[in-house]
Amino acid sequence: MPTETKTERRSFLKRILLLGGLTISWGGIAAILADVWLAAGLFSSAHWRSLVTQEELLSEGVLPFPEQGVALLVQKDRIAALSLECTHLGCRLNVVDEGFFCPCHGSEFGPRGEVYTGPANRSLPWHDIKINRGKIWVQSEAQQDAPIWIALERNGRGTA
Ligand code: FES
């Protein structure tokens, strides 16, 4: 075999190996970046939803957000977020004078989500809540057994 053909063949093989190596490297980098991006999405503020500004809050009472499945319980100087999804089969609850009522099968819940009448047999879960730049944010995917009360600053400025 002539020397020139051997050299061309070697050069061709080197290019193929280099191209393969680069492809594998970029694929690995892309996979790592995808993992980081997905992990960041899980822990980012993407799951927090802004419901209302502090100025729009009642001075006291229950402020329902049926489309988000959340009710804000507002007291003079604090606020908490309660689920509006029935713990029986997940129907959306109505706010009534005594607490919450499920139109699907008649379960009744007290003003803090405690079960008064079944068929539901578990209290309503609470959600994480925060105030940022004057807006009330709720993370409805995370469910808690106890309320998370946060302080309100009635001058319109929130705490992070
Ligand atoms: S879904 Fe609420 S009582 Fe059945």
PDB file of N, CA and C and ligand atoms in Angstrom, residues 86 88-91 93 102 104-107 118-120, ligand 1:
ATOM      1  N   CYS A  86     -62.009  18.668  48.246  1.00  0.00           N
ATOM      2  CA  CYS A  86     -62.567  17.735  49.218  1.00  0.00           C
ATOM      3  C   CYS A  86     -61.653  16.522  49.372  1.00  0.00           C
ATOM      4  N   HIS A  88     -62.561  13.676  50.206  1.00  0.00           N
ATOM      5  CA  HIS A  88     -63.238  12.426  49.842  1.00  0.00           C
ATOM      6  C   HIS A  88     -62.830  12.028  48.423  1.00  0.00           C
ATOM      7  N   LEU A  89     -63.306  12.768  47.416  1.00  0.00           N
ATOM      8  CA  LEU A  89     -62.963  12.437  46.024  1.00  0.00           C
ATOM      9  C   LEU A  89     -62.486  13.659  45.238  1.00  0.00           C
ATOM     10  N   GLY A  90     -62.168  14.708  45.935  1.00  0.00           N
ATOM     11  CA  GLY A  90     -61.507  15.840  45.268  1.00  0.00           C
ATOM     12  C   GLY A  90     -62.403  16.895  44.660  1.00  0.00           C
ATOM     13  N   CYS A  91     -63.700  16.896  44.935  1.00  0.00           N
ATOM     14  CA  CYS A  91     -64.562  17.953  44.398  1.00  0.00           C
ATOM     15  C   CYS A  91     -64.175  19.308  44.992  1.00  0.00           C
ATOM     16  N   LEU A  93     -64.790  22.637  46.894  1.00  0.00           N
ATOM     17  CA  LEU A  93     -65.666  22.981  48.018  1.00  0.00           C
ATOM     18  C   LEU A  93     -66.235  24.382  47.870  1.00  0.00           C
ATOM     19  N   CYS A 102     -69.085  20.397  50.585  1.00  0.00           N
ATOM     20  CA  CYS A 102     -68.824  19.721  49.315  1.00  0.00           C
ATOM     21  C   CYS A 102     -70.145  19.434  48.613  1.00  0.00           C
ATOM     22  N   CYS A 104     -70.653  17.614  46.071  1.00  0.00           N
ATOM     23  CA  CYS A 104     -70.719  16.282  45.430  1.00  0.00           C
ATOM     24  C   CYS A 104     -71.428  15.248  46.303  1.00  0.00           C
ATOM     25  N   HIS A 105     -70.987  15.073  47.541  1.00  0.00           N
ATOM     26  CA  HIS A 105     -71.592  14.045  48.401  1.00  0.00           C
ATOM     27  C   HIS A 105     -71.925  14.579  49.791  1.00  0.00           C
ATOM     28  N   GLY A 106     -71.824  15.878  49.966  1.00  0.00           N
ATOM     29  CA  GLY A 106     -72.325  16.491  51.187  1.00  0.00           C
ATOM     30  C   GLY A 106     -71.377  16.582  52.362  1.00  0.00           C
ATOM     31  N   SER A 107     -70.096  16.327  52.187  1.00  0.00           N
ATOM     32  CA  SER A 107     -69.181  16.484  53.329  1.00  0.00           C
ATOM     33  C   SER A 107     -69.149  17.937  53.786  1.00  0.00           C
ATOM     34  N   GLY A 118     -69.075  13.392  57.072  1.00  0.00           N
ATOM     35  CA  GLY A 118     -68.502  12.647  55.959  1.00  0.00           C
ATOM     36  C   GLY A 118     -69.409  12.654  54.754  1.00  0.00           C
ATOM     37  N   PRO A 119     -69.042  11.915  53.737  1.00  0.00           N
ATOM     38  CA  PRO A 119     -68.118  10.777  53.743  1.00  0.00           C
ATOM     39  C   PRO A 119     -66.621  11.101  53.829  1.00  0.00           C
ATOM     40  N   ALA A 120     -66.213  12.336  53.659  1.00  0.00           N
ATOM     41  CA  ALA A 120     -64.783  12.649  53.834  1.00  0.00           C
ATOM     42  C   ALA A 120     -64.383  12.296  55.261  1.00  0.00           C
TER      43      ALA A 120
HETATM   44  S1  FES B   1     -66.098  14.500  46.891  1.00  0.00           S
HETATM   45 FE1  FES B   1     -66.668  15.675  48.589  1.00  0.00          FE
HETATM   46  S2  FES B   1     -67.995  14.417  49.680  1.00  0.00           S
HETATM   47 FE2  FES B   1     -67.420  13.217  48.015  1.00  0.00          FE
END
